[in-house]
Amino acid sequence: ETGVTQTPRHLVMGMTNKKSLKCEQHLGHNAMYWYKQSAKKPLELMFVYSLEERVENNSVPSRFSPECPNSSHLFLHLHTLQPEDSALYLCASSQDGAGDQPQHFGDGTRLSIL
Amino acid sequence: EDQVTQSPEALRLQEGESSSLNCSYTVSGLRGLFWYRQDPGKGPEFLFTLYSAGEEKEKERLKATLTKKESFLHITAPKPEDSATYLCAVSLNDYKLSFGAGTTVTVRA
């Protein structure tokens, strides 16, 4: 496997369910990110981890809970979501988070809340 | 407030019809401007990084340029496989990119 891999690719859940999104990067990077992408809107940064430590929490509701057990894996735990949370959730990584480095993205999880 | 604006929102081209996409930004102390390509159902694919005014980068039919206020992505003699949404992002500081809403390019054969 190469690059950034996200699973599952599609997820349908009810508002009372609990589920988790998984991201794995094979690039040897130290920084990992969660983004939300809604139709016709710019990507919204949700969380940033650097060397497994959270460095950014962009005013995200507590129904989204990130976890970074090591520098290669990132999870997003979901519970009691709302219909407006339906979106494409993207994971990204970069070498060490410096502002002059590009971020590399996975193909996302398409989340639908019933 | 830091802002990235892309125009046009959508662009329909005939195969071979060259055109340009615009990314205007208002951020002080630019550390990097990034172009991505996103296909339907996929994540953004990194294309270029530009760091300073006057810089240019090329890849196949794509060429990105940068001034102090904006960047252009030129598509020369496009083919249908160049159809995608092109995203521009600027670095605000460590870890944070501000993205534009994108330009969706459709190239007809």
CSV table of N, CA, C and O in Angstrom, one decimal, chain B residues 8-82:
chain,number,residue,atom,x,y,z
B,8,PRO,N,-13.1,30.9,-12.5
B,8,PRO,CA,-14.5,30.9,-12.3
B,8,PRO,C,-14.9,29.7,-11.5
B,8,PRO,O,-14.0,28.8,-11.2
B,9,GLU,N,-16.1,29.5,-11.1
B,9,GLU,CA,-16.6,28.4,-10.4
B,9,GLU,C,-16.6,27.1,-11.2
B,9,GLU,O,-16.3,26.0,-10.8
B,10,ALA,N,-17.0,27.3,-12.5
B,10,ALA,CA,-17.0,26.2,-13.5
B,10,ALA,C,-16.5,26.7,-14.8
B,10,ALA,O,-16.7,27.8,-15.2
B,11,LEU,N,-15.9,25.8,-15.6
B,11,LEU,CA,-15.3,26.1,-16.8
B,11,LEU,C,-15.5,24.9,-17.8
B,11,LEU,O,-15.1,23.8,-17.5
B,12,ARG,N,-16.2,25.2,-18.9
B,12,ARG,CA,-16.4,24.2,-19.9
B,12,ARG,C,-15.6,24.5,-21.1
B,12,ARG,O,-15.7,25.6,-21.7
B,13,LEU,N,-14.7,23.5,-21.5
B,13,LEU,CA,-13.8,23.8,-22.6
B,13,LEU,C,-14.0,22.7,-23.7
B,13,LEU,O,-14.3,21.5,-23.4
B,14,GLN,N,-13.7,23.0,-24.9
B,14,GLN,CA,-13.5,22.1,-26.0
B,14,GLN,C,-12.1,21.5,-25.9
B,14,GLN,O,-11.2,22.2,-25.5
B,15,GLU,N,-11.9,20.3,-26.3
B,15,GLU,CA,-10.6,19.7,-26.4
B,15,GLU,C,-9.7,20.6,-27.2
B,15,GLU,O,-10.1,21.0,-28.3
B,16,GLY,N,-8.5,20.9,-26.6
B,16,GLY,CA,-7.6,21.7,-27.4
B,16,GLY,C,-7.7,23.2,-27.1
B,16,GLY,O,-6.9,24.0,-27.5
B,17,GLU,N,-8.8,23.6,-26.4
B,17,GLU,CA,-9.0,25.0,-26.1
B,17,GLU,C,-8.4,25.4,-24.8
B,17,GLU,O,-8.9,25.2,-23.7
B,18,SER,N,-7.3,26.1,-24.9
B,18,SER,CA,-6.5,26.5,-23.7
B,18,SER,C,-7.2,27.6,-22.9
B,18,SER,O,-8.0,28.4,-23.4
B,19,SER,N,-7.0,27.5,-21.6
B,19,SER,CA,-7.6,28.5,-20.7
B,19,SER,C,-6.9,28.6,-19.4
B,19,SER,O,-5.9,27.9,-19.2
B,20,SER,N,-7.3,29.5,-18.5
B,20,SER,CA,-6.6,29.7,-17.2
B,20,SER,C,-7.6,29.8,-16.1
B,20,SER,O,-8.7,30.3,-16.3
B,21,LEU,N,-7.2,29.3,-14.9
B,21,LEU,CA,-8.0,29.4,-13.7
B,21,LEU,C,-7.3,30.3,-12.8
B,21,LEU,O,-6.0,30.4,-12.8
B,22,ASN,N,-8.1,31.1,-12.0
B,22,ASN,CA,-7.5,32.1,-11.1
B,22,ASN,C,-7.7,31.7,-9.6
B,22,ASN,O,-8.7,31.2,-9.2
B,23,CYS,N,-6.7,32.0,-8.8
B,23,CYS,CA,-6.7,31.9,-7.4
B,23,CYS,C,-6.2,33.2,-6.8
B,23,CYS,O,-5.0,33.5,-6.9
B,24,SER,N,-7.1,33.9,-6.2
B,24,SER,CA,-6.7,35.2,-5.5
B,24,SER,C,-6.6,35.0,-4.0
B,24,SER,O,-7.5,34.3,-3.5
B,25,TYR,N,-5.6,35.5,-3.4
B,25,TYR,CA,-5.5,35.3,-2.0
B,25,TYR,C,-5.1,36.6,-1.3
B,25,TYR,O,-4.5,37.5,-1.8
B,26,THR,N,-5.5,36.7,0.0
B,26,THR,CA,-5.2,37.8,0.8
B,26,THR,C,-4.6,37.2,2.1
B,26,THR,O,-5.4,36.9,3.0
B,27,VAL,N,-3.3,37.0,2.1
B,27,VAL,CA,-2.7,36.5,3.3
B,27,VAL,C,-1.3,37.2,3.4
B,27,VAL,O,-0.6,37.3,2.4
B,28,SER,N,-0.9,37.6,4.6
B,28,SER,CA,0.4,38.3,4.7
B,28,SER,C,1.4,37.2,4.9
B,28,SER,O,1.2,36.2,5.6
B,29,GLY,N,2.6,37.4,4.3
B,29,GLY,CA,3.7,36.5,4.5
B,29,GLY,C,3.4,35.1,4.0
B,29,GLY,O,3.5,34.2,4.7
B,30,LEU,N,3.2,35.0,2.6
B,30,LEU,CA,2.9,33.7,2.0
B,30,LEU,C,4.0,32.8,2.3
B,30,LEU,O,5.2,33.0,2.0
B,31,ARG,N,3.7,31.6,2.8
B,31,ARG,CA,4.7,30.6,3.0
B,31,ARG,C,4.6,29.5,1.9
B,31,ARG,O,5.6,28.8,1.7
B,32,GLY,N,3.5,29.4,1.3
B,32,GLY,CA,3.3,28.4,0.2
B,32,GLY,C,1.9,28.5,-0.4
B,32,GLY,O,1.0,28.7,0.4
B,33,LEU,N,1.8,28.3,-1.7
B,33,LEU,CA,0.5,28.2,-2.3
B,33,LEU,C,0.5,26.9,-3.1
B,33,LEU,O,1.5,26.5,-3.7
B,34,PHE,N,-0.6,26.1,-2.9
B,34,PHE,CA,-0.6,24.8,-3.4
B,34,PHE,C,-1.8,24.6,-4.3
B,34,PHE,O,-2.9,25.1,-4.1
B,35,TRP,N,-1.6,23.8,-5.4
B,35,TRP,CA,-2.6,23.5,-6.3
B,35,TRP,C,-2.8,22.0,-6.2
B,35,TRP,O,-1.9,21.2,-6.2
B,36,TYR,N,-4.1,21.6,-6.2
B,36,TYR,CA,-4.5,20.2,-6.2
B,36,TYR,C,-5.6,19.9,-7.3
B,36,TYR,O,-6.3,20.8,-7.7
B,37,ARG,N,-5.6,18.7,-7.7
B,37,ARG,CA,-6.7,18.2,-8.6
B,37,ARG,C,-7.5,17.2,-7.9
B,37,ARG,O,-7.0,16.3,-7.2
B,38,GLN,N,-8.8,17.3,-8.0
B,38,GLN,CA,-9.7,16.4,-7.3
B,38,GLN,C,-10.7,15.8,-8.3
B,38,GLN,O,-11.5,16.5,-8.9
B,39,ASP,N,-10.7,14.5,-8.5
B,39,ASP,CA,-11.7,13.8,-9.3
B,39,ASP,C,-12.9,13.4,-8.5
B,39,ASP,O,-12.7,13.2,-7.3
B,40,PRO,N,-14.0,13.2,-9.1
B,40,PRO,CA,-15.2,12.8,-8.4
B,40,PRO,C,-15.0,11.5,-7.6
B,40,PRO,O,-14.4,10.5,-8.1
B,41,GLY,N,-15.4,11.5,-6.3
B,41,GLY,CA,-15.2,10.4,-5.4
B,41,GLY,C,-13.8,10.1,-5.0
B,41,GLY,O,-13.6,9.0,-4.4
B,42,LYS,N,-12.9,11.0,-5.2
B,42,LYS,CA,-11.5,10.9,-4.8
B,42,LYS,C,-11.1,12.0,-3.9
B,42,LYS,O,-11.7,13.1,-3.9
B,43,GLY,N,-9.9,11.8,-3.3
B,43,GLY,CA,-9.4,12.9,-2.5
B,43,GLY,C,-8.5,13.8,-3.4
B,43,GLY,O,-8.2,13.5,-4.5
B,44,PRO,N,-8.2,15.0,-2.9
B,44,PRO,CA,-7.3,15.9,-3.7
B,44,PRO,C,-6.0,15.3,-3.9
B,44,PRO,O,-5.4,14.8,-3.0
B,45,GLU,N,-5.5,15.5,-5.2
B,45,GLU,CA,-4.2,15.0,-5.6
B,45,GLU,C,-3.2,16.2,-5.7
B,45,GLU,O,-3.5,17.1,-6.5
B,46,PHE,N,-2.1,16.2,-5.0
B,46,PHE,CA,-1.2,17.3,-5.0
B,46,PHE,C,-0.6,17.5,-6.4
B,46,PHE,O,-0.1,16.5,-7.0
B,47,LEU,N,-0.6,18.8,-6.9
B,47,LEU,CA,0.0,19.1,-8.2
B,47,LEU,C,1.3,19.9,-8.0
B,47,LEU,O,2.4,19.5,-8.5
B,48,PHE,N,1.2,21.1,-7.4
B,48,PHE,CA,2.3,22.0,-7.3
B,48,PHE,C,2.4,22.8,-6.0
B,48,PHE,O,1.3,23.0,-5.4
B,49,THR,N,3.6,23.2,-5.7
B,49,THR,CA,3.8,24.2,-4.6
B,49,THR,C,4.5,25.4,-5.2
B,49,THR,O,5.5,25.2,-5.9
B,50,LEU,N,4.0,26.6,-4.9
B,50,LEU,CA,4.7,27.8,-5.3
B,50,LEU,C,5.0,28.6,-4.1
B,50,LEU,O,4.2,28.7,-3.2
B,51,TYR,N,6.2,29.2,-4.0
B,51,TYR,CA,6.6,29.9,-2.8
B,51,TYR,C,6.8,31.4,-2.9
B,51,TYR,O,6.6,32.1,-1.9
B,52,SER,N,7.1,31.9,-4.1
B,52,SER,CA,7.4,33.3,-4.2
B,52,SER,C,7.0,33.9,-5.6
B,52,SER,O,6.9,33.1,-6.6
B,53,ALA,N,6.6,35.1,-5.6
B,53,ALA,CA,6.2,35.8,-6.8
B,53,ALA,C,7.2,35.6,-7.9
B,53,ALA,O,8.4,35.7,-7.7
B,54,GLY,N,6.6,35.3,-9.1
B,54,GLY,CA,7.5,35.1,-10.3
B,54,GLY,C,7.8,33.6,-10.5
B,54,GLY,O,8.3,33.2,-11.6
B,55,GLU,N,7.5,32.8,-9.6
B,55,GLU,CA,7.8,31.3,-9.7
B,55,GLU,C,6.8,30.7,-10.6
B,55,GLU,O,5.6,31.1,-10.6
B,56,GLU,N,7.2,29.7,-11.4
B,56,GLU,CA,6.4,28.9,-12.3
B,56,GLU,C,6.7,27.4,-12.1
B,56,GLU,O,7.9,27.1,-11.9
B,57,LYS,N,5.7,26.6,-12.2
B,57,LYS,CA,5.9,25.1,-12.2
B,57,LYS,C,5.0,24.5,-13.3
B,57,LYS,O,3.9,25.0,-13.6
B,58,GLU,N,5.6,23.5,-13.9
B,58,GLU,CA,4.9,22.8,-15.1
B,58,GLU,C,4.8,21.3,-14.9
B,58,GLU,O,5.7,20.7,-14.3
B,59,LYS,N,3.7,20.8,-15.4
B,59,LYS,CA,3.5,19.3,-15.4
B,59,LYS,C,2.5,19.0,-16.5
B,59,LYS,O,1.4,19.4,-16.5
B,60,GLU,N,3.1,18.4,-17.5
B,60,GLU,CA,2.3,18.0,-18.7
B,60,GLU,C,1.6,19.2,-19.3
B,60,GLU,O,2.3,20.2,-19.7
B,61,ARG,N,0.3,19.3,-19.3
B,61,ARG,CA,-0.4,20.4,-19.9
B,61,ARG,C,-0.7,21.5,-18.9
B,61,ARG,O,-1.4,22.5,-19.2
B,62,LEU,N,-0.3,21.4,-17.7
B,62,LEU,CA,-0.6,22.3,-16.6
B,62,LEU,C,0.6,23.2,-16.3
B,62,LEU,O,1.8,22.7,-16.2
B,63,LYS,N,0.4,24.5,-16.1
B,63,LYS,CA,1.4,25.4,-15.7
B,63,LYS,C,0.9,26.3,-14.7
B,63,LYS,O,-0.1,27.0,-14.9
B,64,ALA,N,1.5,26.4,-13.5
B,64,ALA,CA,1.1,27.3,-12.4
B,64,ALA,C,2.1,28.4,-12.3
B,64,ALA,O,3.3,28.3,-12.3
B,65,THR,N,1.5,29.6,-12.1
B,65,THR,CA,2.3,30.9,-11.9
B,65,THR,C,1.8,31.6,-10.7
B,65,THR,O,0.7,31.4,-10.2
B,66,LEU,N,2.7,32.5,-10.1
B,66,LEU,CA,2.4,33.1,-8.9
B,66,LEU,C,2.8,34.6,-8.9
B,66,LEU,O,3.9,34.9,-9.4
B,67,THR,N,1.9,35.5,-8.5
B,67,THR,CA,2.2,36.9,-8.3
B,67,THR,C,2.0,37.2,-6.8
B,67,THR,O,1.6,36.2,-6.0
B,68,LYS,N,2.1,38.4,-6.4
B,68,LYS,CA,1.9,38.7,-5.0
B,68,LYS,C,0.5,38.7,-4.5
B,68,LYS,O,0.2,38.6,-3.3
B,69,LYS,N,-0.5,38.6,-5.4
B,69,LYS,CA,-1.9,38.6,-5.1
B,69,LYS,C,-2.7,37.4,-5.6
B,69,LYS,O,-3.8,37.2,-5.1
B,70,GLU,N,-2.1,36.7,-6.6
B,70,GLU,CA,-2.9,35.7,-7.2
B,70,GLU,C,-2.0,34.6,-7.9
B,70,GLU,O,-0.8,34.9,-8.1
B,71,SER,N,-2.6,33.5,-8.1
B,71,SER,CA,-1.9,32.4,-8.9
B,71,SER,C,-2.9,32.0,-10.0
B,71,SER,O,-4.1,32.1,-9.9
B,72,PHE,N,-2.2,31.6,-11.1
B,72,PHE,CA,-3.0,31.1,-12.2
B,72,PHE,C,-2.6,29.7,-12.5
B,72,PHE,O,-1.4,29.3,-12.4
B,73,LEU,N,-3.6,28.9,-12.9
B,73,LEU,CA,-3.3,27.5,-13.4
B,73,LEU,C,-3.7,27.5,-14.9
B,73,LEU,O,-4.9,27.7,-15.2
B,74,HIS,N,-2.7,27.5,-15.7
B,74,HIS,CA,-2.9,27.5,-17.2
B,74,HIS,C,-3.1,26.0,-17.7
B,74,HIS,O,-2.2,25.2,-17.4
B,75,ILE,N,-4.1,25.8,-18.4
B,75,ILE,CA,-4.3,24.4,-19.0
B,75,ILE,C,-4.1,24.6,-20.6
B,75,ILE,O,-4.9,25.3,-21.2
B,76,THR,N,-3.1,24.0,-21.1
B,76,THR,CA,-2.8,24.2,-22.5
B,76,THR,C,-3.2,23.0,-23.3
B,76,THR,O,-2.9,21.8,-22.9
B,77,ALA,N,-4.0,23.2,-24.3
B,77,ALA,CA,-4.5,22.2,-25.2
B,77,ALA,C,-5.1,21.0,-24.4
B,77,ALA,O,-4.6,19.9,-24.5
B,78,PRO,N,-6.1,21.3,-23.6
B,78,PRO,CA,-6.6,20.3,-22.6
B,78,PRO,C,-7.3,19.1,-23.4
B,78,PRO,O,-7.8,19.2,-24.5
B,79,LYS,N,-7.2,18.0,-22.7
B,79,LYS,CA,-7.9,16.7,-23.1
B,79,LYS,C,-9.0,16.4,-22.1
B,79,LYS,O,-9.0,16.9,-21.0
B,80,PRO,N,-9.9,15.5,-22.5
B,80,PRO,CA,-11.0,15.1,-21.6
B,80,PRO,C,-10.5,14.6,-20.3
B,80,PRO,O,-11.2,14.9,-19.3
B,81,GLU,N,-9.3,14.0,-20.3
B,81,GLU,CA,-8.9,13.5,-19.0
B,81,GLU,C,-8.4,14.6,-18.0
B,81,GLU,O,-8.1,14.3,-16.9
B,82,ASP,N,-8.3,15.8,-18.5
B,82,ASP,CA,-8.0,16.9,-17.6
B,82,ASP,C,-9.3,17.4,-16.9
B,82,ASP,O,-9.2,18.3,-16.0
